[in-house]
Amino acid sequence: MRRQQRLLKKNNVHRFHKALVRQGVDVKTIYDELGIDASVMLDEKNASVSMSKYLALMELASEHTGCRFLSANMALNPETQYQGVLGYILSNAPVFSAALSLLSQYIMLASPGASANFREASGECFLTYKIHHATVTECQQDVEGTIVQFVLMIRNMLSEQNWLPNSIYFEHGNSDSLNESTFPLACDVIFDHHFSGISFPGELLDYPITGSDPKLLELLESHVRSTPEYLAHSSSLVDQVRFQIGVNLEDREVSADKISSTLGMSRRTMHRRLSELGTSFNSLKEDIVFVRAKEYLSDTDVTITELAQKLGYSDSSSFDRGFKRMAGLTPLNYRKKYSQL
């Protein structure tokens, strides 16, 4: 069955068009090159563009302007900053940790086909971001711009306009001759990492968000959950399943029966809908387990045996085989190569 097309819609597209113009991008040339109808981008009410075209557009715009960090600079431009419904949801969470959970749950509102996750290890927290339907090189502009937007959202939630993360990580390399110091946020920037995201002190998780309104948050969530974009968008179910797998993974409650029940549908219905979206429960679970395994191996000193148990494997040898099949390295060799400790 044909996979549904992910779309960046309406006001997001129109604002994006205006942001490109402000950056001096020759939008007509780029639109023509990508086969994008310029009139669609100018339609403030009905504009839409496929996510794949959007990603290609950002990469091409960076190339045409010679601005390596174009999307990051666009995100920092006050004239292009826009909180949107996701920003309002996060700003009304009671504490910072709750806002991060909401970000994981509703990231599809801002970035269709993407996921955001956070975890804590040894007093440090990591917020990660990934586009699942594109290669690392196809989406580096989107990733860089989104990471900057994460920083801006956190500044807003903490009411600290100069806040910076401990480090920023990018899965892609910095192919330009420029070095990391040219990134528009003055903090530690690491390329060729095993994930894209930011790190910050774990003590921030309990930070109360000033001005949060629980009643408004309830209304916003109720509205979002009833919109066609949330219910029918091709990535929404995938993101919800990913989120539930991640939440329950270390409790060993990651059966298809439990997840489908949590999402208010039968196991059969969940399998059918995931199949229509070109994926499966087992595939999503395997992806989450693999990502979580890489994070533990690089950022903690948990033993391989303990990690295998955490991730639901019957024994460490099964974990060794499964991890090597995905990474091309055994867990031990992966830790030796990528450990941050």
Coordinates of C-alpha atoms in Angstrom, one line a residue:
M1 CA 0.0 0.0 0.0
R2 CA 1.3 3.4 -0.9
R3 CA 2.9 5.3 2.0
Q4 CA 1.0 8.5 2.9
Q5 CA 2.9 11.7 2.2
R6 CA 4.2 13.8 5.0
L7 CA 3.3 17.4 4.6
L8 CA 4.5 20.7 6.1
K9 CA 1.3 22.7 5.9
K10 CA -0.4 26.1 5.9
N11 CA 1.1 28.9 7.9
N12 CA 4.3 27.0 8.6
V13 CA 5.1 27.0 4.9
H14 CA 4.2 30.6 4.3
R15 CA 6.4 31.7 7.3
F16 CA 9.2 29.5 6.0
H17 CA 9.0 31.2 2.5
K18 CA 9.2 34.6 4.1
A19 CA 12.2 33.5 6.3
L20 CA 14.1 32.4 3.2
V21 CA 13.4 35.7 1.5
R22 CA 14.7 37.6 4.6
Q23 CA 18.0 35.5 4.4
G24 CA 18.5 36.7 0.8
V25 CA 17.7 33.3 -0.8
D26 CA 16.8 33.4 -4.5
V27 CA 13.6 31.4 -3.9
K28 CA 12.4 31.5 -7.5
T29 CA 15.5 29.7 -8.8
I30 CA 15.4 27.1 -6.1
Y31 CA 11.7 26.5 -6.4
D32 CA 12.1 26.0 -10.1
E33 CA 15.0 23.6 -9.6
L34 CA 12.9 21.5 -7.2
G35 CA 9.7 21.7 -9.2
I36 CA 7.9 23.7 -6.5
D37 CA 5.0 26.0 -7.5
A38 CA 5.9 29.4 -6.1
S39 CA 2.2 30.4 -5.9
V40 CA 1.6 27.5 -3.4
M41 CA 4.3 28.8 -1.1
L42 CA 2.7 32.3 -1.2
D43 CA -0.8 31.1 -0.3
E44 CA -1.0 32.0 3.3
K45 CA -4.1 29.9 4.0
N46 CA -3.6 26.7 1.9
A47 CA 0.2 26.4 1.4
S48 CA 1.6 22.9 1.7
V49 CA 4.8 21.2 0.6
S50 CA 6.0 17.6 1.1
M51 CA 8.5 17.1 3.9
S52 CA 11.0 15.6 1.4
K53 CA 10.8 18.8 -0.8
Y54 CA 11.2 20.9 2.3
L55 CA 14.4 19.1 3.3
A56 CA 15.8 19.3 -0.2
L57 CA 14.9 23.0 -0.3
M58 CA 16.8 23.8 2.9
E59 CA 19.9 21.9 1.7
L60 CA 19.8 23.7 -1.7
A61 CA 19.2 27.1 -0.1
S62 CA 22.3 26.6 2.0
E63 CA 24.3 25.6 -1.0
H64 CA 23.1 28.5 -3.1
T65 CA 23.7 31.1 -0.4
G66 CA 27.1 29.7 0.7
C67 CA 25.8 29.9 4.3
R68 CA 26.8 26.6 5.9
F69 CA 24.5 27.1 9.0
L70 CA 21.6 28.8 7.1
S71 CA 18.8 27.1 9.0
A72 CA 20.4 27.7 12.4
N73 CA 20.8 31.4 11.6
M74 CA 17.2 31.5 10.4
A75 CA 16.0 30.1 13.7
L76 CA 17.9 32.7 15.6
N77 CA 16.5 35.6 13.6
P78 CA 13.9 37.4 15.8
E79 CA 11.7 38.1 12.7
T80 CA 11.3 34.4 11.9
Q81 CA 10.8 33.1 15.5
Y82 CA 7.3 31.7 16.0
Q83 CA 6.2 29.7 19.1
G84 CA 3.3 27.9 17.5
V85 CA 0.9 25.5 19.2
L86 CA 3.8 23.2 20.3
G87 CA 5.6 26.2 22.0
Y88 CA 2.4 27.1 23.8
I89 CA 1.9 23.5 25.0
L90 CA 5.5 23.4 26.4
S91 CA 5.3 26.8 28.1
N92 CA 2.2 25.6 30.0
A93 CA 3.8 22.4 31.4
P94 CA 4.2 22.6 35.2
V95 CA 7.9 21.7 35.3
F96 CA 10.7 21.3 32.7
S97 CA 10.7 17.5 32.7
A98 CA 6.9 17.5 31.9
A99 CA 7.6 19.9 29.0
L100 CA 10.2 17.5 27.6
S101 CA 7.7 14.7 27.8
L102 CA 5.2 16.8 25.9
L103 CA 7.8 17.7 23.3
S104 CA 8.4 13.9 22.7
Q105 CA 4.7 13.4 22.3
Y106 CA 3.9 16.3 20.0
I107 CA 7.0 16.8 18.0
M108 CA 5.1 15.8 14.8
L109 CA 3.2 19.1 15.1
A110 CA 6.3 21.0 14.1
S111 CA 8.3 18.3 12.3
P112 CA 6.3 15.5 10.6
G113 CA 8.1 12.2 10.5
A114 CA 10.5 13.1 13.3
S115 CA 11.0 12.1 16.9
A116 CA 12.4 13.8 20.0
N117 CA 13.4 11.9 23.1
F118 CA 15.1 12.7 26.4
R119 CA 16.8 10.7 29.1
E120 CA 19.0 11.2 32.1
A121 CA 22.4 9.6 32.8
S122 CA 24.8 10.3 35.6
G123 CA 23.3 13.7 36.4
E124 CA 23.2 14.9 32.8
C125 CA 20.2 15.0 30.5
F126 CA 20.1 14.4 26.7
L127 CA 17.4 15.7 24.4
T128 CA 17.7 14.0 21.0
Y129 CA 16.1 14.7 17.6
K130 CA 15.9 12.5 14.5
I131 CA 14.2 12.5 11.1
H132 CA 13.3 8.9 10.3
H133 CA 12.5 9.0 6.6
A134 CA 15.7 10.8 5.4
T135 CA 19.4 10.1 5.5
V136 CA 21.7 12.0 7.7
T137 CA 23.0 14.1 4.9
E138 CA 19.6 14.9 3.5
C139 CA 18.3 16.6 6.6
Q140 CA 21.3 18.3 8.2
Q141 CA 19.9 21.8 7.7
D142 CA 16.6 20.8 9.3
V143 CA 18.4 19.1 12.2
E144 CA 20.6 22.1 12.9
G145 CA 17.7 24.5 12.7
T146 CA 15.5 22.4 15.0
I147 CA 18.3 22.0 17.6
V148 CA 18.6 25.8 17.7
Q149 CA 14.8 26.0 18.1
F150 CA 15.0 23.5 21.0
V151 CA 17.5 25.9 22.7
L152 CA 15.1 28.9 22.1
M153 CA 12.2 27.0 23.5
I154 CA 14.2 26.1 26.6
R155 CA 15.3 29.7 27.0
N156 CA 11.6 30.7 26.9
M157 CA 10.6 28.0 29.5
L158 CA 13.4 28.9 31.8
S159 CA 13.0 32.7 31.3
E160 CA 16.8 32.8 30.6
Q161 CA 17.4 34.4 27.2
N162 CA 21.2 33.6 27.3
W163 CA 20.9 29.9 28.3
L164 CA 23.0 27.5 26.5
P165 CA 23.3 23.7 26.7
N166 CA 26.4 21.9 27.9
S167 CA 27.0 20.5 24.4
I168 CA 25.3 20.3 21.0
Y169 CA 25.6 17.0 19.0
F170 CA 25.1 16.3 15.3
E171 CA 25.0 12.9 13.7
H172 CA 26.2 14.4 10.4
G173 CA 29.7 15.7 9.8
N174 CA 30.8 19.2 9.1
S175 CA 31.9 18.8 5.5
D176 CA 32.7 22.5 5.2
S177 CA 36.2 23.8 5.9
L178 CA 34.7 25.9 8.7
N179 CA 35.3 24.6 12.2
E180 CA 32.8 24.2 15.0
S181 CA 33.4 27.7 16.4
T182 CA 31.4 29.2 13.5
F183 CA 28.1 27.6 14.7
P184 CA 25.9 30.5 15.8
L185 CA 25.5 29.3 19.4
A186 CA 28.6 29.7 21.5
C187 CA 28.9 26.3 23.2
D188 CA 30.6 23.0 22.7
V189 CA 29.5 21.6 19.2
I190 CA 30.3 18.0 18.3
F191 CA 29.9 16.6 14.8
D192 CA 29.9 12.9 13.6
H193 CA 28.2 11.9 16.9
H194 CA 26.0 8.9 17.2
F195 CA 22.9 11.1 17.7
S196 CA 21.8 14.7 17.2
G197 CA 20.7 16.7 20.2
I198 CA 21.7 18.6 23.2
S199 CA 22.9 17.9 26.8
F200 CA 22.2 19.9 29.9
P201 CA 22.3 19.5 33.7
G202 CA 19.8 17.0 35.2
E203 CA 18.9 19.5 37.9
L204 CA 16.9 21.4 35.3
L205 CA 14.3 18.7 35.2
D206 CA 12.5 19.9 38.4
Y207 CA 12.7 23.5 37.3
P208 CA 9.1 25.1 37.6
I209 CA 7.9 26.9 34.5
T210 CA 6.8 30.4 35.4
G211 CA 3.3 31.3 34.3
S212 CA 2.2 27.8 33.3
D213 CA -1.5 27.2 33.3
P214 CA -2.7 23.6 33.8
K215 CA -6.2 24.4 32.5
L216 CA -4.9 26.0 29.3
L217 CA -2.5 23.0 28.8
E218 CA -5.5 20.6 29.1
L219 CA -7.4 22.7 26.5
L220 CA -4.4 22.8 24.2
E221 CA -3.8 19.1 24.4
S222 CA -7.5 18.4 23.9
H223 CA -7.5 20.6 20.8
V224 CA -4.4 19.0 19.3
R225 CA -5.6 15.5 19.9
S226 CA -8.8 16.2 18.0
T227 CA -7.2 17.8 14.9
P228 CA -7.1 15.8 11.7
E229 CA -3.3 16.6 11.5
Y230 CA -2.8 14.7 14.8
L231 CA -5.2 11.9 14.3
A232 CA -4.7 11.2 10.6
H233 CA -1.2 12.3 9.8
S234 CA 0.9 9.4 8.6
S235 CA 3.6 9.9 11.3
S236 CA 1.2 10.4 14.3
L237 CA 0.6 6.7 15.1
V238 CA 4.3 5.9 14.5
D239 CA 5.4 8.6 16.9
Q240 CA 2.8 7.5 19.5
V241 CA 4.0 3.9 19.3
R242 CA 7.6 5.0 19.5
F243 CA 6.9 7.1 22.5
Q244 CA 5.1 4.3 24.4
I245 CA 7.8 1.8 23.6
G246 CA 10.4 4.2 24.9
V247 CA 8.4 4.9 28.1
N248 CA 7.9 1.2 28.9
L249 CA 11.1 -0.3 27.5
E250 CA 13.0 -0.8 30.7
D251 CA 9.9 -2.0 32.6
R252 CA 9.7 -5.0 30.1
E253 CA 6.1 -4.0 29.4
V254 CA 6.6 -3.6 25.7
S255 CA 4.2 -6.1 24.2
A256 CA 2.1 -5.2 21.2
D257 CA -1.0 -6.0 23.4
K258 CA 0.0 -3.5 26.1
I259 CA 1.0 -0.7 23.7
S260 CA -2.2 -1.0 21.5
S261 CA -4.3 -1.0 24.7
T262 CA -2.6 2.1 25.9
L263 CA -3.4 3.8 22.5
G264 CA -7.0 2.7 22.7
M265 CA -7.1 0.2 19.9
S266 CA -6.9 -3.5 19.4
R267 CA -3.6 -5.2 18.6
R268 CA -4.9 -6.2 15.1
T269 CA -5.9 -2.6 14.3
M270 CA -2.5 -1.2 15.4
H271 CA -0.7 -3.8 13.3
R272 CA -2.8 -2.9 10.3
R273 CA -2.4 0.8 10.6
L274 CA 1.4 0.5 11.1
S275 CA 1.5 -1.7 8.0
E276 CA -0.3 0.9 6.0
L277 CA 2.4 3.4 7.1
G278 CA 5.1 1.1 5.9
T279 CA 6.4 -0.1 9.2
S280 CA 5.6 -2.6 12.0
F281 CA 5.6 -2.8 15.8
N282 CA 8.7 -5.1 15.9
S283 CA 10.6 -2.7 13.5
L284 CA 9.8 0.3 15.7
K285 CA 10.7 -1.6 18.9
E286 CA 14.0 -2.8 17.4
D287 CA 14.8 0.8 16.3
I288 CA 14.1 2.2 19.8
V289 CA 16.1 -0.6 21.5
F290 CA 19.1 0.0 19.2
V291 CA 19.1 3.8 19.8
R292 CA 18.8 3.2 23.6
A293 CA 21.6 0.7 23.5
K294 CA 23.9 3.1 21.7
E295 CA 23.2 5.8 24.2
Y296 CA 23.9 3.5 27.2
L297 CA 27.1 2.1 25.7
S298 CA 28.5 5.6 24.9
D299 CA 27.3 7.6 27.9
T300 CA 27.2 5.2 30.9
D301 CA 29.3 2.4 32.5
V302 CA 26.5 -0.1 32.8
T303 CA 27.7 -3.6 32.1
I304 CA 26.8 -5.4 28.9
T305 CA 24.9 -8.1 30.9
E306 CA 22.9 -5.4 32.8
L307 CA 22.1 -3.5 29.6
A308 CA 20.9 -6.7 27.9
Q309 CA 18.5 -7.2 30.8
K310 CA 17.4 -3.6 30.8
L311 CA 16.5 -3.8 27.1
G312 CA 14.5 -7.1 27.5
Y313 CA 17.0 -9.6 26.1
S314 CA 17.0 -13.1 27.6
D315 CA 20.8 -13.1 27.7
S316 CA 23.8 -11.0 26.7
S317 CA 24.7 -13.3 23.8
S318 CA 21.4 -12.5 22.2
F319 CA 22.0 -8.8 22.7
D320 CA 25.5 -9.2 21.2
R321 CA 24.1 -10.8 18.0
G322 CA 21.3 -8.3 17.6
F323 CA 23.4 -5.3 18.2
K324 CA 26.2 -6.4 15.9
R325 CA 23.6 -7.0 13.2
M326 CA 22.4 -3.4 13.5
A327 CA 25.7 -1.6 14.2
G328 CA 28.3 -3.8 12.6
L329 CA 30.2 -3.9 15.9
T330 CA 29.7 -5.9 19.1
P331 CA 28.5 -3.8 22.1
L332 CA 31.9 -4.0 23.7
N333 CA 33.7 -2.7 20.6
Y334 CA 31.1 0.0 20.1
R335 CA 31.7 1.2 23.6
K336 CA 35.4 1.3 23.1
K337 CA 35.0 3.4 20.0
Y338 CA 32.3 5.8 21.1
S339 CA 32.4 6.0 24.9
Q340 CA 32.1 9.6 26.2
L341 CA 33.3 8.6 29.7

